[in-house]
Amino acid sequence: MSSVSEKAKAPAGTPVLGMVLLSIGIYAMVLGWTVPLALLSWPGAMGNDSSFVVLVQALFLFVGGSLLILASLLCLKVHWLLVMGVLLLALLAPFVQGRLFPTDPASWATNWFLTYGAVVVVLSLILLGRVKGVWPALWRTLLVTGASAAIVSAVAYICAQVAAAGPGSSNGQPPAGSPVYPLASLLVGSVDILMIVYWLTSKWRVPML
């Protein structure tokens, strides 16, 4: 009876909302890095004004994804002081890295966001690993999210190769935007969330019954 009671109480420590936010956050950060992939592959693309719009969109996805990951910590019962500590360390880490390992100013922004994102993800997973009863839901969430990230990264790479070989690459101007990558990202992300919600709710419903 005691083991059955413990299983019934286990879902209370791992809300579905927290896992969904974690998955969306990681997925958004992956999109933040793959969105400009096609743009950067075009010869002379960085000289085009439209490139900055794409980079701003990538920045929005990356920063927004990191905030969603931090919000998932709160939903999963991580103390808010620890969450603020993760955010503070993530903001300070790029400056420390810049002092210890100076880089070309042209690549400073890329290194800053890469370091910031890596610190957010690593510290968040460390904190989540200490939450009691979270691993059965966490590993499946990370598996599904990782597969989704691999799919959209492959689509971005294929789109980049097609765009670089297209007629728009001859004059250094990006060709017309293709709807393939946005539609693939939306479709894969929707399936990702539906799979996580379905699995977590059905997994928790069985012990309760």
mmCIF file of C-alpha atoms in Angstrom:
data_model
loop_
_atom_site.group_PDB
_atom_site.id
_atom_site.type_symbol
_atom_site.label_atom_id
_atom_site.label_comp_id
_atom_site.label_asym_id
_atom_site.label_seq_id
_atom_site.Cartn_x
_atom_site.Cartn_y
_atom_site.Cartn_z
ATOM 1 C CA MET A 1 0.000 0.000 0.000
ATOM 2 C CA SER A 2 2.809 2.400 0.810
ATOM 3 C CA SER A 3 4.428 1.953 -2.600
ATOM 4 C CA VAL A 4 1.121 2.586 -4.346
ATOM 5 C CA SER A 5 0.624 5.706 -2.262
ATOM 6 C CA GLU A 6 4.091 6.998 -3.180
ATOM 7 C CA LYS A 7 3.414 6.464 -6.885
ATOM 8 C CA ALA A 8 0.141 8.334 -6.607
ATOM 9 C CA LYS A 9 1.858 11.293 -5.012
ATOM 10 C CA ALA A 10 4.830 11.380 -7.391
ATOM 11 C CA PRO A 11 3.156 13.466 -10.135
ATOM 12 C CA ALA A 12 2.620 16.384 -7.739
ATOM 13 C CA GLY A 13 6.344 17.215 -7.918
ATOM 14 C CA THR A 14 6.480 17.282 -11.725
ATOM 15 C CA PRO A 15 3.672 19.402 -13.207
ATOM 16 C CA VAL A 16 2.952 18.956 -16.897
ATOM 17 C CA LEU A 17 3.206 22.709 -17.416
ATOM 18 C CA GLY A 18 6.789 22.754 -16.169
ATOM 19 C CA MET A 19 7.857 20.019 -18.563
ATOM 20 C CA VAL A 20 6.063 21.668 -21.483
ATOM 21 C CA LEU A 21 7.759 25.002 -20.748
ATOM 22 C CA LEU A 22 11.114 23.247 -20.494
ATOM 23 C CA SER A 23 10.589 21.567 -23.863
ATOM 24 C CA ILE A 24 9.409 24.775 -25.547
ATOM 25 C CA GLY A 25 12.334 26.698 -24.072
ATOM 26 C CA ILE A 26 14.960 24.256 -25.317
ATOM 27 C CA TYR A 27 13.240 24.007 -28.698
ATOM 28 C CA ALA A 28 13.097 27.814 -29.032
ATOM 29 C CA MET A 29 16.807 28.095 -28.244
ATOM 30 C CA VAL A 30 17.569 25.550 -30.960
ATOM 31 C CA LEU A 31 15.451 27.562 -33.393
ATOM 32 C CA GLY A 32 17.358 30.658 -32.335
ATOM 33 C CA TRP A 33 20.559 29.085 -33.597
ATOM 34 C CA THR A 34 19.161 27.443 -36.739
ATOM 35 C CA VAL A 35 17.093 30.384 -38.028
ATOM 36 C CA PRO A 36 20.143 32.381 -39.219
ATOM 37 C CA LEU A 37 21.848 29.260 -40.613
ATOM 38 C CA ALA A 38 20.460 29.720 -44.118
ATOM 39 C CA LEU A 39 21.103 33.463 -43.991
ATOM 40 C CA LEU A 40 24.758 33.102 -43.034
ATOM 41 C CA SER A 41 25.333 30.584 -45.825
ATOM 42 C CA TRP A 42 24.437 33.062 -48.554
ATOM 43 C CA PRO A 43 27.444 34.921 -50.008
ATOM 44 C CA GLY A 44 27.210 38.567 -48.995
ATOM 45 C CA ALA A 45 24.031 38.027 -47.029
ATOM 46 C CA MET A 46 25.279 39.963 -44.010
ATOM 47 C CA GLY A 47 25.459 43.070 -46.180
ATOM 48 C CA ASN A 48 21.722 42.938 -46.764
ATOM 49 C CA ASP A 49 19.357 44.840 -44.465
ATOM 50 C CA SER A 50 16.960 41.912 -44.244
ATOM 51 C CA SER A 51 19.651 39.881 -42.491
ATOM 52 C CA PHE A 52 19.338 42.024 -39.372
ATOM 53 C CA VAL A 53 15.606 41.289 -39.139
ATOM 54 C CA VAL A 54 16.350 37.567 -39.151
ATOM 55 C CA LEU A 55 19.062 37.998 -36.528
ATOM 56 C CA VAL A 56 16.658 39.936 -34.296
ATOM 57 C CA GLN A 57 14.145 37.106 -34.630
ATOM 58 C CA ALA A 58 16.844 34.603 -33.701
ATOM 59 C CA LEU A 59 17.782 36.727 -30.696
ATOM 60 C CA PHE A 60 14.148 36.862 -29.577
ATOM 61 C CA LEU A 61 13.818 33.073 -29.823
ATOM 62 C CA PHE A 62 17.054 32.464 -27.964
ATOM 63 C CA VAL A 63 16.419 34.836 -25.077
ATOM 64 C CA GLY A 64 12.741 33.900 -24.883
ATOM 65 C CA GLY A 65 13.647 30.215 -24.789
ATOM 66 C CA SER A 66 16.043 30.733 -21.912
ATOM 67 C CA LEU A 67 13.356 32.594 -19.948
ATOM 68 C CA LEU A 68 10.896 29.745 -20.560
ATOM 69 C CA ILE A 69 13.441 27.277 -19.183
ATOM 70 C CA LEU A 70 13.806 29.403 -16.051
ATOM 71 C CA ALA A 71 10.012 29.588 -15.749
ATOM 72 C CA SER A 72 9.852 25.799 -15.954
ATOM 73 C CA LEU A 73 12.089 25.603 -12.882
ATOM 74 C CA LEU A 74 9.531 27.563 -10.893
ATOM 75 C CA CYS A 75 6.726 25.277 -12.075
ATOM 76 C CA LEU A 76 8.779 22.268 -11.026
ATOM 77 C CA LYS A 77 9.106 23.553 -7.446
ATOM 78 C CA VAL A 78 12.682 24.879 -7.659
ATOM 79 C CA HIS A 79 13.183 27.725 -5.172
ATOM 80 C CA TRP A 80 12.984 31.127 -6.799
ATOM 81 C CA LEU A 81 16.291 32.217 -5.263
ATOM 82 C CA LEU A 82 18.034 29.362 -7.074
ATOM 83 C CA VAL A 83 16.325 30.378 -10.311
ATOM 84 C CA MET A 84 17.528 33.961 -9.894
ATOM 85 C CA GLY A 85 20.999 32.608 -9.154
ATOM 86 C CA VAL A 86 20.980 30.684 -12.439
ATOM 87 C CA LEU A 87 19.977 33.814 -14.350
ATOM 88 C CA LEU A 88 22.653 35.911 -12.637
ATOM 89 C CA LEU A 89 25.409 33.375 -13.284
ATOM 90 C CA ALA A 90 24.303 33.012 -16.894
ATOM 91 C CA LEU A 91 24.550 36.779 -17.387
ATOM 92 C CA LEU A 92 27.961 37.037 -15.714
ATOM 93 C CA ALA A 93 29.559 33.982 -17.330
ATOM 94 C CA PRO A 94 29.982 35.556 -20.813
ATOM 95 C CA PHE A 95 31.817 38.547 -19.350
ATOM 96 C CA VAL A 96 34.147 36.266 -17.396
ATOM 97 C CA GLN A 97 34.773 34.225 -20.518
ATOM 98 C CA GLY A 98 35.504 37.388 -22.491
ATOM 99 C CA ARG A 99 38.109 38.420 -19.932
ATOM 100 C CA LEU A 100 39.801 35.036 -19.802
ATOM 101 C CA PHE A 101 39.562 34.204 -23.510
ATOM 102 C CA PRO A 102 39.468 37.415 -25.604
ATOM 103 C CA THR A 103 38.014 36.916 -29.082
ATOM 104 C CA ASP A 104 37.499 38.871 -32.264
ATOM 105 C CA PRO A 105 34.912 41.657 -31.682
ATOM 106 C CA ALA A 106 32.997 40.401 -34.716
ATOM 107 C CA SER A 107 32.269 37.088 -32.993
ATOM 108 C CA TRP A 108 31.795 38.465 -29.485
ATOM 109 C CA ALA A 109 27.991 38.558 -29.679
ATOM 110 C CA THR A 110 27.823 34.957 -30.890
ATOM 111 C CA ASN A 111 30.110 33.774 -28.109
ATOM 112 C CA TRP A 112 28.132 35.772 -25.541
ATOM 113 C CA PHE A 113 24.811 34.147 -26.380
ATOM 114 C CA LEU A 114 26.382 30.709 -26.751
ATOM 115 C CA THR A 115 27.910 30.928 -23.273
ATOM 116 C CA TYR A 116 24.744 32.421 -21.780
ATOM 117 C CA GLY A 117 22.549 29.697 -23.251
ATOM 118 C CA ALA A 118 24.897 26.881 -22.247
ATOM 119 C CA VAL A 119 25.023 28.083 -18.632
ATOM 120 C CA VAL A 120 21.220 28.380 -18.446
ATOM 121 C CA VAL A 121 20.659 24.877 -19.815
ATOM 122 C CA VAL A 122 23.378 23.155 -17.772
ATOM 123 C CA LEU A 123 22.499 24.788 -14.443
ATOM 124 C CA SER A 124 18.772 24.278 -15.024
ATOM 125 C CA LEU A 125 19.249 20.567 -15.682
ATOM 126 C CA ILE A 126 21.420 20.278 -12.578
ATOM 127 C CA LEU A 127 18.687 21.870 -10.457
ATOM 128 C CA LEU A 128 15.990 19.732 -12.052
ATOM 129 C CA GLY A 129 18.043 16.618 -11.390
ATOM 130 C CA ARG A 130 17.778 17.360 -7.677
ATOM 131 C CA VAL A 131 13.973 17.543 -7.742
ATOM 132 C CA LYS A 132 12.527 14.373 -6.255
ATOM 133 C CA GLY A 133 10.644 12.183 -8.720
ATOM 134 C CA VAL A 134 11.364 14.328 -11.762
ATOM 135 C CA TRP A 135 13.644 11.990 -13.746
ATOM 136 C CA PRO A 136 10.952 9.658 -15.182
ATOM 137 C CA ALA A 137 9.346 12.676 -16.846
ATOM 138 C CA LEU A 138 12.566 14.607 -17.509
ATOM 139 C CA TRP A 139 14.382 12.006 -19.583
ATOM 140 C CA ARG A 140 11.398 11.484 -21.895
ATOM 141 C CA THR A 141 10.973 15.248 -22.298
ATOM 142 C CA LEU A 142 14.630 15.681 -23.216
ATOM 143 C CA LEU A 143 14.516 12.726 -25.608
ATOM 144 C CA VAL A 144 11.505 14.033 -27.529
ATOM 145 C CA THR A 145 12.860 17.599 -27.550
ATOM 146 C CA GLY A 146 16.285 16.439 -28.722
ATOM 147 C CA ALA A 147 14.742 14.495 -31.612
ATOM 148 C CA SER A 148 12.691 17.548 -32.600
ATOM 149 C CA ALA A 149 15.773 19.765 -32.447
ATOM 150 C CA ALA A 150 17.706 17.361 -34.671
ATOM 151 C CA ILE A 151 14.910 17.385 -37.257
ATOM 152 C CA VAL A 152 14.660 21.190 -37.495
ATOM 153 C CA SER A 153 18.463 21.487 -37.591
ATOM 154 C CA ALA A 154 18.569 19.067 -40.535
ATOM 155 C CA VAL A 155 15.825 21.033 -42.306
ATOM 156 C CA ALA A 156 17.733 24.290 -41.711
ATOM 157 C CA TYR A 157 20.917 22.761 -43.117
ATOM 158 C CA ILE A 158 19.136 21.487 -46.233
ATOM 159 C CA CYS A 159 17.465 24.868 -46.777
ATOM 160 C CA ALA A 160 20.847 26.559 -46.381
ATOM 161 C CA GLN A 161 22.439 24.323 -49.005
ATOM 162 C CA VAL A 162 19.569 24.864 -51.439
ATOM 163 C CA ALA A 163 19.656 28.643 -50.891
ATOM 164 C CA ALA A 164 23.435 28.813 -51.332
ATOM 165 C CA ALA A 165 23.205 26.941 -54.646
ATOM 166 C CA GLY A 166 20.228 28.932 -55.912
ATOM 167 C CA PRO A 167 20.232 31.844 -58.363
ATOM 168 C CA GLY A 168 20.057 34.378 -55.546
ATOM 169 C CA SER A 169 23.560 33.490 -54.381
ATOM 170 C CA SER A 170 25.198 34.837 -57.552
ATOM 171 C CA ASN A 171 24.672 38.513 -56.698
ATOM 172 C CA GLY A 172 25.140 38.234 -52.951
ATOM 173 C CA GLN A 173 21.474 38.845 -52.192
ATOM 174 C CA PRO A 174 19.348 36.329 -50.297
ATOM 175 C CA PRO A 175 16.698 34.628 -52.437
ATOM 176 C CA ALA A 176 13.030 34.853 -51.563
ATOM 177 C CA GLY A 177 12.213 33.307 -48.214
ATOM 178 C CA SER A 178 11.053 29.701 -48.367
ATOM 179 C CA PRO A 179 8.116 28.580 -46.206
ATOM 180 C CA VAL A 180 9.646 25.112 -45.772
ATOM 181 C CA TYR A 181 11.683 25.871 -42.658
ATOM 182 C CA PRO A 182 8.992 27.899 -40.762
ATOM 183 C CA LEU A 183 6.323 25.295 -41.517
ATOM 184 C CA ALA A 184 8.623 22.431 -40.534
ATOM 185 C CA SER A 185 9.554 24.192 -37.286
ATOM 186 C CA LEU A 186 5.908 24.817 -36.407
ATOM 187 C CA LEU A 187 4.834 21.264 -37.274
ATOM 188 C CA VAL A 188 7.687 19.543 -35.428
ATOM 189 C CA GLY A 189 7.265 21.802 -32.389
ATOM 190 C CA SER A 190 3.525 21.114 -32.216
ATOM 191 C CA VAL A 191 4.063 17.348 -32.410
ATOM 192 C CA ASP A 192 6.771 17.657 -29.763
ATOM 193 C CA ILE A 193 4.445 19.374 -27.283
ATOM 194 C CA LEU A 194 1.516 17.038 -28.001
ATOM 195 C CA MET A 195 3.689 13.972 -27.423
ATOM 196 C CA ILE A 196 4.999 15.296 -24.115
ATOM 197 C CA VAL A 197 1.561 16.303 -22.831
ATOM 198 C CA TYR A 198 0.000 13.000 -23.891
ATOM 199 C CA TRP A 199 2.742 10.865 -22.375
ATOM 200 C CA LEU A 200 2.938 12.752 -19.076
ATOM 201 C CA THR A 201 -0.810 12.900 -18.524
ATOM 202 C CA SER A 202 -1.326 9.233 -19.394
ATOM 203 C CA LYS A 203 1.714 8.182 -17.364
ATOM 204 C CA TRP A 204 0.443 9.992 -14.275
ATOM 205 C CA ARG A 205 -3.173 8.947 -14.728
ATOM 206 C CA VAL A 206 -2.413 5.213 -14.500
ATOM 207 C CA PRO A 207 -0.809 5.256 -11.018
ATOM 208 C CA MET A 208 -3.627 7.474 -9.761
ATOM 209 C CA LEU A 209 -6.245 5.009 -10.985
#
